PDB file of C-alpha atoms in Angstrom:
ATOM      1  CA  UNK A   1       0.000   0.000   0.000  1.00  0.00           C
ATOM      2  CA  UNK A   2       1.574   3.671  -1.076  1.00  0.00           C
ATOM      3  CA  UNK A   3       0.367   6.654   0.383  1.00  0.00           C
ATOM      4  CA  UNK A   4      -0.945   7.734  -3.151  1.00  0.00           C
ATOM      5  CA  UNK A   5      -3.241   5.085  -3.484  1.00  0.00           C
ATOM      6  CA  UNK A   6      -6.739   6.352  -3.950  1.00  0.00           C
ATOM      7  CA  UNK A   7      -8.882   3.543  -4.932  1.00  0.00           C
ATOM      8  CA  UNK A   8      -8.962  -0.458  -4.503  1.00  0.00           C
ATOM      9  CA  UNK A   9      -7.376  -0.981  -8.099  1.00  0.00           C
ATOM     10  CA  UNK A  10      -4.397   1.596  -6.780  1.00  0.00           C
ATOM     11  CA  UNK A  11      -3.883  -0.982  -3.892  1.00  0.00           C
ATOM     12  CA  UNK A  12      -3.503  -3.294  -7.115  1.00  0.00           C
ATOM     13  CA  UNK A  13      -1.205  -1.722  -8.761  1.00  0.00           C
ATOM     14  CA  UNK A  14       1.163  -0.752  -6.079  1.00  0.00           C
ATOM     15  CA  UNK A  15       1.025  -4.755  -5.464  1.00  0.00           C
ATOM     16  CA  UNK A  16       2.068  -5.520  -8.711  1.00  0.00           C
ATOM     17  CA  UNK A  17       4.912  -2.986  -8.833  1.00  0.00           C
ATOM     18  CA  UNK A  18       6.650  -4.556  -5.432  1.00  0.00           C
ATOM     19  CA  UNK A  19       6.390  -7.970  -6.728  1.00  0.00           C
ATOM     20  CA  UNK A  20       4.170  -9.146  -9.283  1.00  0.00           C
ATOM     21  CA  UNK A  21       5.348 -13.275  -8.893  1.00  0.00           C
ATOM     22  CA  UNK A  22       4.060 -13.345  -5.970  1.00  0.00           C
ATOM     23  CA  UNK A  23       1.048 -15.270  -4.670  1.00  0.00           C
ATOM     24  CA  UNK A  24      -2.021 -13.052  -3.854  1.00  0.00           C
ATOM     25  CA  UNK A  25      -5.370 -15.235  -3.976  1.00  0.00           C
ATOM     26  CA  UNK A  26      -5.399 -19.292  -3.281  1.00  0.00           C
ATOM     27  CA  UNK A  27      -8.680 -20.609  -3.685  1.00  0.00           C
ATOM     28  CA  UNK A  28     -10.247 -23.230  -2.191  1.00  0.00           C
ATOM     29  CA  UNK A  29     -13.602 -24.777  -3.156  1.00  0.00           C
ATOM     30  CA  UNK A  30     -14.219 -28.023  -0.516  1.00  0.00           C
ATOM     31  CA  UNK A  31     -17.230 -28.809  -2.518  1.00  0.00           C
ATOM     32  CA  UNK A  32     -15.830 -29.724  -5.661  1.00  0.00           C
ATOM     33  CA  UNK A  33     -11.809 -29.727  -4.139  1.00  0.00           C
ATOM     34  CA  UNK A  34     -10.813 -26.918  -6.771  1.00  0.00           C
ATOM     35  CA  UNK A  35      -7.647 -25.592  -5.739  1.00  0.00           C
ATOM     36  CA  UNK A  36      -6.217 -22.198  -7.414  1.00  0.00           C
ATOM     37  CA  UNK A  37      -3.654 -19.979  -6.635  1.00  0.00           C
ATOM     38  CA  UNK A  38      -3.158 -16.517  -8.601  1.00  0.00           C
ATOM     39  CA  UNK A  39      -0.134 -14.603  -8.459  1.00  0.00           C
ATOM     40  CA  UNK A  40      -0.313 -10.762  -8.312  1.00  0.00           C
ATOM     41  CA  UNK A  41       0.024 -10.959 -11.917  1.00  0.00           C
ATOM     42  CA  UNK A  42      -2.034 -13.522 -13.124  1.00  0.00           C
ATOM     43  CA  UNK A  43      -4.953 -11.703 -10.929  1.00  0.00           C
ATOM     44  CA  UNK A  44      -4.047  -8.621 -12.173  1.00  0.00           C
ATOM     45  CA  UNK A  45      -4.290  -9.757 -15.941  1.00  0.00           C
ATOM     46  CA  UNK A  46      -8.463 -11.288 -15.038  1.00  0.00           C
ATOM     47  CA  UNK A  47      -8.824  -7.730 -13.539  1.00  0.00           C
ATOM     48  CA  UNK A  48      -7.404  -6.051 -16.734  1.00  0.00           C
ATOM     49  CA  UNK A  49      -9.469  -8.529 -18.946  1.00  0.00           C
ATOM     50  CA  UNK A  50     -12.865  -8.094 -16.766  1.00  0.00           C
ATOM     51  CA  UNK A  51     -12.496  -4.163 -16.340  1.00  0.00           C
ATOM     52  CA  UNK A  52     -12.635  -3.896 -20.713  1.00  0.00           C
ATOM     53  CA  UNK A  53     -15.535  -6.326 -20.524  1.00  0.00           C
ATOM     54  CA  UNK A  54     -17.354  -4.100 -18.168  1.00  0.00           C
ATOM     55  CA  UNK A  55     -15.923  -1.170 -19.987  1.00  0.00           C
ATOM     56  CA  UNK A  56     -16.431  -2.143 -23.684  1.00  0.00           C
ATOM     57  CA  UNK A  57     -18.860  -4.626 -23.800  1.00  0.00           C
ATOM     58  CA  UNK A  58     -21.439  -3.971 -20.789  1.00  0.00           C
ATOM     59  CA  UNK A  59     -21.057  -0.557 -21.582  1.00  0.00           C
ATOM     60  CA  UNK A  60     -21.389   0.656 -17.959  1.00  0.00           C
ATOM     61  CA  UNK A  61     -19.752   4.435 -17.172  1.00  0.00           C
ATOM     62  CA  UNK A  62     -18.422   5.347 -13.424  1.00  0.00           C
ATOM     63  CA  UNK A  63     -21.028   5.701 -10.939  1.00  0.00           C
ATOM     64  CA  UNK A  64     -23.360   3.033 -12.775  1.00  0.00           C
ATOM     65  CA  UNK A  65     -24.296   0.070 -10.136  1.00  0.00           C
ATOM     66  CA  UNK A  66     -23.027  -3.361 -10.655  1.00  0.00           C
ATOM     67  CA  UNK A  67     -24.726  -6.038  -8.695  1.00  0.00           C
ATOM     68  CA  UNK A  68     -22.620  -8.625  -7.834  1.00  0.00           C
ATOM     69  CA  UNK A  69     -24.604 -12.299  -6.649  1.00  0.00           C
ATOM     70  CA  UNK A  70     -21.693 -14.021  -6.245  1.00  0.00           C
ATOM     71  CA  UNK A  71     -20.306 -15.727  -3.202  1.00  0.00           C
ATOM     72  CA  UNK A  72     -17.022 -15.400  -1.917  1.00  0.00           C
ATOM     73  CA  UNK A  73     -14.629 -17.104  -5.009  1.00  0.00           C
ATOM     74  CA  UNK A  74     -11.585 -16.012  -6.648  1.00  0.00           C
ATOM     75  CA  UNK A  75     -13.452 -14.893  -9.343  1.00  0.00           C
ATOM     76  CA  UNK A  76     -16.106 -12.321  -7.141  1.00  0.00           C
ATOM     77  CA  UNK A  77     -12.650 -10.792  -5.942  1.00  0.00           C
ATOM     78  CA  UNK A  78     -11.713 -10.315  -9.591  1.00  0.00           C
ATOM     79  CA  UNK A  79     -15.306  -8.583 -10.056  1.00  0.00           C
ATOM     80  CA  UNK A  80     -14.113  -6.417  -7.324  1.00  0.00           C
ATOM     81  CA  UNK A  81     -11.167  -4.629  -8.402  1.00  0.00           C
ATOM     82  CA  UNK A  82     -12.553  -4.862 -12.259  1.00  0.00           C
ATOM     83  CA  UNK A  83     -15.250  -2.495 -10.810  1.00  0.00           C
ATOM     84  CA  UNK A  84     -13.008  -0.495  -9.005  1.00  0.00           C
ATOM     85  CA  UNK A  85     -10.587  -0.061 -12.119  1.00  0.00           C
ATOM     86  CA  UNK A  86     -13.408   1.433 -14.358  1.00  0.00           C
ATOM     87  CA  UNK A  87     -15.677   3.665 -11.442  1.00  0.00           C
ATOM     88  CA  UNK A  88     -18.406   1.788 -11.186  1.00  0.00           C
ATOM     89  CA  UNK A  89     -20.128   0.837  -8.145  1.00  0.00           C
ATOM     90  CA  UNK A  90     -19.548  -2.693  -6.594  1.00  0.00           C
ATOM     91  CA  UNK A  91     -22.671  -3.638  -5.014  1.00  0.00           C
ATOM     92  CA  UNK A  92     -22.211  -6.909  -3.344  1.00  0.00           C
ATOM     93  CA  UNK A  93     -25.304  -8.436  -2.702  1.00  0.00           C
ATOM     94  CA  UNK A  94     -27.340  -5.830  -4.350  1.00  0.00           C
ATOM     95  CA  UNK A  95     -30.974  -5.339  -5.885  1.00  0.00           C
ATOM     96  CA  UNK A  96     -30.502  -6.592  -9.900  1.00  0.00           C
ATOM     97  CA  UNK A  97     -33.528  -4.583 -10.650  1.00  0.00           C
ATOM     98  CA  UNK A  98     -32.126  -1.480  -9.345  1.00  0.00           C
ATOM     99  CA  UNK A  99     -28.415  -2.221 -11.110  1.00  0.00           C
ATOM    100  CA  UNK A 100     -27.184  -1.325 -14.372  1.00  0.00           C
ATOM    101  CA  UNK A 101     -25.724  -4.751 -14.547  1.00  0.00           C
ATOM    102  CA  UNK A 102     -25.725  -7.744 -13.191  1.00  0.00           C
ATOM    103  CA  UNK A 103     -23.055 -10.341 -12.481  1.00  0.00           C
ATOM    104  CA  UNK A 104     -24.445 -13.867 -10.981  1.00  0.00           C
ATOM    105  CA  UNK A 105     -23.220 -17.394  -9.761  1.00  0.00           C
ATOM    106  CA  UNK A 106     -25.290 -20.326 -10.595  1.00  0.00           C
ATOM    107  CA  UNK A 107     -27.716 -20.065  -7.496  1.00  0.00           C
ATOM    108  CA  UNK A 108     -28.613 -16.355  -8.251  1.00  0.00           C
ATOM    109  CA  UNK A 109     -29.503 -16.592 -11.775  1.00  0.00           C
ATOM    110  CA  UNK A 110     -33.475 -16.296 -11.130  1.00  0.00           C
ATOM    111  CA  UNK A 111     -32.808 -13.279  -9.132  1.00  0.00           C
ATOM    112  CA  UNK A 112     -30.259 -11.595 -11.278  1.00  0.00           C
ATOM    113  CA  UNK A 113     -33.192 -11.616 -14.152  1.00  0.00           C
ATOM    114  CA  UNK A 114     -34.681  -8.635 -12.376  1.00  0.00           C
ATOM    115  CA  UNK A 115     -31.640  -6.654 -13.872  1.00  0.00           C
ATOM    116  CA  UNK A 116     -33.321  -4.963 -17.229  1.00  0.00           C
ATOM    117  CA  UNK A 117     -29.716  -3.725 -18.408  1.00  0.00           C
ATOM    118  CA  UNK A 118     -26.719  -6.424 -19.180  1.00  0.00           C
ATOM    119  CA  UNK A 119     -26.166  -9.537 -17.402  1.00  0.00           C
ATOM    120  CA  UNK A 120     -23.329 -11.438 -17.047  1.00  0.00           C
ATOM    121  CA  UNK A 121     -23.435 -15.241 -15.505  1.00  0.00           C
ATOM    122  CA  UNK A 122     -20.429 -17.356 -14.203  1.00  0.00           C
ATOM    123  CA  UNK A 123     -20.228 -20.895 -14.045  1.00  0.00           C
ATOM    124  CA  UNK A 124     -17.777 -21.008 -10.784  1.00  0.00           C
ATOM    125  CA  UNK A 125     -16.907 -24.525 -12.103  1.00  0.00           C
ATOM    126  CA  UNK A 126     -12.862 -25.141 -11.024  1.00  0.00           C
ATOM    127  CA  UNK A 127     -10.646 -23.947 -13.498  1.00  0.00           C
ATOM    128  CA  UNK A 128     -13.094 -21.058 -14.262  1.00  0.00           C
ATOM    129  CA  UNK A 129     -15.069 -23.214 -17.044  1.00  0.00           C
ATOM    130  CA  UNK A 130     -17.656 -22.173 -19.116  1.00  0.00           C
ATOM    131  CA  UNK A 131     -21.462 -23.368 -18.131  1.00  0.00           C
ATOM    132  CA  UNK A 132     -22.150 -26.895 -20.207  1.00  0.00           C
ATOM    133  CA  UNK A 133     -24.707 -24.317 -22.261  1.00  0.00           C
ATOM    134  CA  UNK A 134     -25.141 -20.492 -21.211  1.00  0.00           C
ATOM    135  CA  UNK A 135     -28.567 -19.635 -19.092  1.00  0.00           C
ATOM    136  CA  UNK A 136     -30.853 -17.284 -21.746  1.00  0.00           C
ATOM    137  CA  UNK A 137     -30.414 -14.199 -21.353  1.00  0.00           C
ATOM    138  CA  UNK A 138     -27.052 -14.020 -19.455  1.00  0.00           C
ATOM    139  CA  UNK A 139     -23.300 -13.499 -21.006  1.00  0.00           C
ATOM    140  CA  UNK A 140     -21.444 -16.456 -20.077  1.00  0.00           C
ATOM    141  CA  UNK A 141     -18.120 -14.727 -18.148  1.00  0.00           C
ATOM    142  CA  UNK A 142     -16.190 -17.740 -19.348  1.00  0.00           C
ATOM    143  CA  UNK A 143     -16.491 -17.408 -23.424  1.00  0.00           C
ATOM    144  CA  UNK A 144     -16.658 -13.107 -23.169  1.00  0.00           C
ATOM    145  CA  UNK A 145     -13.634 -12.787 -21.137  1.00  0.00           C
ATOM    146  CA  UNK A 146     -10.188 -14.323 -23.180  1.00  0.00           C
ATOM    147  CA  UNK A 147     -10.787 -11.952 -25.788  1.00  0.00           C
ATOM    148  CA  UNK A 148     -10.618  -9.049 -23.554  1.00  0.00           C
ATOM    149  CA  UNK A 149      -7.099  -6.942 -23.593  1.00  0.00           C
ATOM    150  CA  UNK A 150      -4.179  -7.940 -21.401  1.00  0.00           C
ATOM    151  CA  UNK A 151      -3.938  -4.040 -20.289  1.00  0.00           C
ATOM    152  CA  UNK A 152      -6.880  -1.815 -19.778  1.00  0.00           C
ATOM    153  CA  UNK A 153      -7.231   2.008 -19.454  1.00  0.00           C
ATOM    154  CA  UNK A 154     -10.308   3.315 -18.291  1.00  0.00           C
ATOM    155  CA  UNK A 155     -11.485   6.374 -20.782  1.00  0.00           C
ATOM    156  CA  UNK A 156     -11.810   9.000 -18.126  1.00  0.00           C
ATOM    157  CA  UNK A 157      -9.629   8.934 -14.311  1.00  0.00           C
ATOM    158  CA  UNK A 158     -11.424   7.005 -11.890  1.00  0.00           C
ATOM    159  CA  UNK A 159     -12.861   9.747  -8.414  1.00  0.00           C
ATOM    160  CA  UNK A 160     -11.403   8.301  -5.657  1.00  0.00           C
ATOM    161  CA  UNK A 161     -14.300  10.126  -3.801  1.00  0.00           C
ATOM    162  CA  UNK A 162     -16.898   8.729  -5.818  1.00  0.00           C
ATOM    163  CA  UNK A 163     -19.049   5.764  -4.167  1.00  0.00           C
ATOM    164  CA  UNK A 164     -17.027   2.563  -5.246  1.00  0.00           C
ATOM    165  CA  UNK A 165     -18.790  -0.331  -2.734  1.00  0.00           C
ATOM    166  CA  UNK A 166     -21.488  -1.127  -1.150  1.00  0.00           C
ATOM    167  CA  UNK A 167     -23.178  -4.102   0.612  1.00  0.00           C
ATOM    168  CA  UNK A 168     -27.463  -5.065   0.349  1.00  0.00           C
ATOM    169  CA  UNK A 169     -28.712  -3.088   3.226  1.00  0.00           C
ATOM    170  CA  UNK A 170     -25.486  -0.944   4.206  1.00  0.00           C
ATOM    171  CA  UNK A 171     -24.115   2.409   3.386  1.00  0.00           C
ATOM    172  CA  UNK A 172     -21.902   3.721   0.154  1.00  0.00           C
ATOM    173  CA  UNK A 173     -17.948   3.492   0.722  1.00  0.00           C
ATOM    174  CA  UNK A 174     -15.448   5.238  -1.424  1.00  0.00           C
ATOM    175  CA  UNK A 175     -12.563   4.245  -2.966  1.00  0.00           C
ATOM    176  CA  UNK A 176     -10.299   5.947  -0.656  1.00  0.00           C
ATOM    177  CA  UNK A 177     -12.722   4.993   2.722  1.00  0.00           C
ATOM    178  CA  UNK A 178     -12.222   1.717   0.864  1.00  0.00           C
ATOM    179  CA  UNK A 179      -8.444   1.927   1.074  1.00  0.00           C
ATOM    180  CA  UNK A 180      -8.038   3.692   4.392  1.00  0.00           C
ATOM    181  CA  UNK A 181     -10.888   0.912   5.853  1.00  0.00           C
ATOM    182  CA  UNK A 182      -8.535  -1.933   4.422  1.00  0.00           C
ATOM    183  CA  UNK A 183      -5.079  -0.095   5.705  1.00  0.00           C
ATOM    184  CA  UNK A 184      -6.573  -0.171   9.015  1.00  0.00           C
ATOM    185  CA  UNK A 185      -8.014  -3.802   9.315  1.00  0.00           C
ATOM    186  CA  UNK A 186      -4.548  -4.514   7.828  1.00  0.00           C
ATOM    187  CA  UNK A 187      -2.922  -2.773  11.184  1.00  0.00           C
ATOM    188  CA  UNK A 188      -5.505  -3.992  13.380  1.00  0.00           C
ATOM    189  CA  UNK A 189      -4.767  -7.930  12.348  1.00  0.00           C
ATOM    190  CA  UNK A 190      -0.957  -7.254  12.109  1.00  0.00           C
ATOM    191  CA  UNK A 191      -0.549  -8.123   8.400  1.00  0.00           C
ATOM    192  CA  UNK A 192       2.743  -7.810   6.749  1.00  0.00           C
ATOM    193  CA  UNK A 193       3.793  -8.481   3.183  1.00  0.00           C
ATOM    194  CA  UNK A 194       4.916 -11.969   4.350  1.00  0.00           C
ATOM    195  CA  UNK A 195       1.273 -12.473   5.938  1.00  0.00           C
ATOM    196  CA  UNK A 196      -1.036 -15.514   4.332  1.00  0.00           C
ATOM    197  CA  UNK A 197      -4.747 -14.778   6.054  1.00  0.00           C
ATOM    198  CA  UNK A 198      -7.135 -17.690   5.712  1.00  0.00           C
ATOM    199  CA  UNK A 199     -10.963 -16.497   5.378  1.00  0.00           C
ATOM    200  CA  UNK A 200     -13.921 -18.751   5.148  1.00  0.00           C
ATOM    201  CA  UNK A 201     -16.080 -15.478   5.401  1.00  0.00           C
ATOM    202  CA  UNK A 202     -18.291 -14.342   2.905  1.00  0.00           C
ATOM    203  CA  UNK A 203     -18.240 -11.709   0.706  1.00  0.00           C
ATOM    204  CA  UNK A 204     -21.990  -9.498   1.852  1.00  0.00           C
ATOM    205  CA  UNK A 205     -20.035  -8.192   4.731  1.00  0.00           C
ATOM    206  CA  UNK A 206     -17.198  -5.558   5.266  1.00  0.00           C
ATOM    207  CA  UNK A 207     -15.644  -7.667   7.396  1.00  0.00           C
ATOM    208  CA  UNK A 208     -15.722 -10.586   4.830  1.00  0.00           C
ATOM    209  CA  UNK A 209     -15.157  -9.020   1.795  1.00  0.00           C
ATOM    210  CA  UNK A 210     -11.776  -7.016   4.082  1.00  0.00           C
ATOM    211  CA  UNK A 211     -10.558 -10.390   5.357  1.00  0.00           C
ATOM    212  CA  UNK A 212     -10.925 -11.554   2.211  1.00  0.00           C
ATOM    213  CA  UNK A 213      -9.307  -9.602  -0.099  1.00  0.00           C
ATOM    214  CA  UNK A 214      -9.100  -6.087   0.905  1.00  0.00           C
ATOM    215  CA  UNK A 215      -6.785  -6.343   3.765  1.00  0.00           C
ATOM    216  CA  UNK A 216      -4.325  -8.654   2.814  1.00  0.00           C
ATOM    217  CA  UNK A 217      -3.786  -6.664  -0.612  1.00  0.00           C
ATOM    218  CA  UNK A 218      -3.456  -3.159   1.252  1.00  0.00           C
ATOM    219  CA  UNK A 219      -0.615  -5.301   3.567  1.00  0.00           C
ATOM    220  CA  UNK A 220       1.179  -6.468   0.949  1.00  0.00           C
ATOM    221  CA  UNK A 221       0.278 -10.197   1.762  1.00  0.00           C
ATOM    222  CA  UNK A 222      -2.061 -12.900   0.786  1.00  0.00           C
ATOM    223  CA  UNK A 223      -5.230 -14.690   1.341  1.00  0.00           C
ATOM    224  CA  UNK A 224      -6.681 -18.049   1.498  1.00  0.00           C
ATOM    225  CA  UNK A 225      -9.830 -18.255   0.411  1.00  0.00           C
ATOM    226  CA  UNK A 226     -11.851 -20.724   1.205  1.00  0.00           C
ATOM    227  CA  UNK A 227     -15.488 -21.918   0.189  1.00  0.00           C
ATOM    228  CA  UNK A 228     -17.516 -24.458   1.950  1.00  0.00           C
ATOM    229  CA  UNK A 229     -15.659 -25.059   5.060  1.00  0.00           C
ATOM    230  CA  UNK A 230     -18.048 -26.836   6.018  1.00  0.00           C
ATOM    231  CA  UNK A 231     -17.220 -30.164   4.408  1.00  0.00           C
ATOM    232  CA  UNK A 232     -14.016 -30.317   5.351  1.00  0.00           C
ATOM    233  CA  UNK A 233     -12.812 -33.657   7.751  1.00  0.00           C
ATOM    234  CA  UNK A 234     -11.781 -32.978  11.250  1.00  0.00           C
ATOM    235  CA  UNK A 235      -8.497 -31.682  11.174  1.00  0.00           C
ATOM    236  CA  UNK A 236      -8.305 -30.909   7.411  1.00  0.00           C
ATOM    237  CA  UNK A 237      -8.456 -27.496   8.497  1.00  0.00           C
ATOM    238  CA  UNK A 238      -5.308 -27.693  10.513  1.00  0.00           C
ATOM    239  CA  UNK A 239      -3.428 -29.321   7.839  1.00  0.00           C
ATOM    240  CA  UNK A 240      -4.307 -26.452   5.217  1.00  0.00           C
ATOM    241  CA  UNK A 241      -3.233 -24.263   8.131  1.00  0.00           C
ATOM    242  CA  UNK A 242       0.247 -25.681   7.739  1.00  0.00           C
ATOM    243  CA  UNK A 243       0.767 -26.322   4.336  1.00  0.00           C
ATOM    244  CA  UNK A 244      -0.558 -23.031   3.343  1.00  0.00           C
ATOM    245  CA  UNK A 245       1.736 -21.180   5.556  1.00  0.00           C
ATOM    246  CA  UNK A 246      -1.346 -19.540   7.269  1.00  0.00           C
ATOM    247  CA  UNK A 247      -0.389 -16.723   9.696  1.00  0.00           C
ATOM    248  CA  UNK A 248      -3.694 -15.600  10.370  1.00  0.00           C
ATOM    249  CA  UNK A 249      -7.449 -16.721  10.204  1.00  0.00           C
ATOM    250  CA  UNK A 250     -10.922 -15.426   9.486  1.00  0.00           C
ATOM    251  CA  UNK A 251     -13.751 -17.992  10.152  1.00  0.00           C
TER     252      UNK A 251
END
């Protein structure tokens, strides 16, 4: 984290300057046993990619409302700092019919068909995969996204005082609340660069979404994510503790 950075996609870049090798998101999925880990870069490049589909193709501006049904996943982070990189607003959780677009996992699809502007669905099948055949009505995030440009440039300077996230039923952050918010979670839990947080929290909270993500990036560390906890054996936990490298947790 610089002192200069404004916005959620600033903590982003500054993260990819220091060290772009390094790991940044490991995914877990202990429903299916999908296991992914992203490097700054690698994340970086789906942020690039997803920010010109938003951008280009969805055609939303800054301050336009993106509803984002998706639990926590690799891929929802991605959403994140996509939304972040172009100005629009990240609504996790949000009302579709209220949203200029609308971004859903599998289970949300009904409820994402209340959006009447674009919508976007993703599979959350391990490896990212495409859906077997894509829901009507929906873009399927899987076949829109490779074609998207490596680098993206958003056509007008993203406000870091312009709202950039909210949560269904709580108030409007912006970027730089977002950033300072993050910065001082990231104090609070003593996160370093060399820090690897596990989170099995989801992503309709502050506190998930921070823990999550947010924190770990403005530290200069890493995060575990993890999906359905809940099926792992006794004591799997402790051993993904270990061979993770886990200084921290968030359950």
């Amino acid at each position: 984290m610089n002192a200069t950075d404004g916005t959620p996609a600033d903590l982003l870049r500054s993260a990819l300057a220091a060290d772009p090798a390094r790991p940044l998101v490991t995914f877990y999925d202990d429903a299916t046993g999908e296991r992914v880990e992203l490097s700054v870069a690698t994340f970086a490049n789906w942020v690039a990619k997803t920010a010109n589909l938003i951008q280009d193709d969805l055609g939303a501006e800054p301050g336009d409302r993106v509803a984002l049904l998706l639990p926590a996943h690799w891929q929802t982070a991605v959403w994140v700092l996509a939304c972040s990189s172009t100005g629009v607003l990240a609504d996790l959780g949000g009302d579709p019919a209220s949203a200029a677009v609308a971004v859903s996992g599998p289970d949300a699809l009904e409820e994402a068909r209340a959006c009447r502007g674009e919508r976007v669905a993703l599979s959350l099948r391990p490896l990212g995969g495409r859906f077997p055949q894509a829901p009507q009505g929906f873009l399927d995030y899987a076949v829109e996204v490779p074609s998207q440009g490596d680098r993206f440039a958003p056509y007008s300077p993203v406000d870091p005082d312009a709202p950039a996230l909210t949560f269904a039923g709580g108030g409007e952050l912006t970027g730089r609340q977002v950033v300072e918010r993050a910065g001082a979670d990231a104090a609070t839990r003593g996160l370093t660069p060399v820090s690897r947080l596990l989170s099995g929290l989801p992503y309709n909270t502050w506190d998930g979404l921070s823990a999550g993500l947010l924190a770990p990036l403005a530290a200069g560390g890493s995060v575990v994510l993890c999906r359905h906890l809940d099926r792992l054996a006794p004591g799997a936990l402790d051993q993904r503790r270990e061979s993770e490298r886990v200084t921290g947790t968030a359950i």
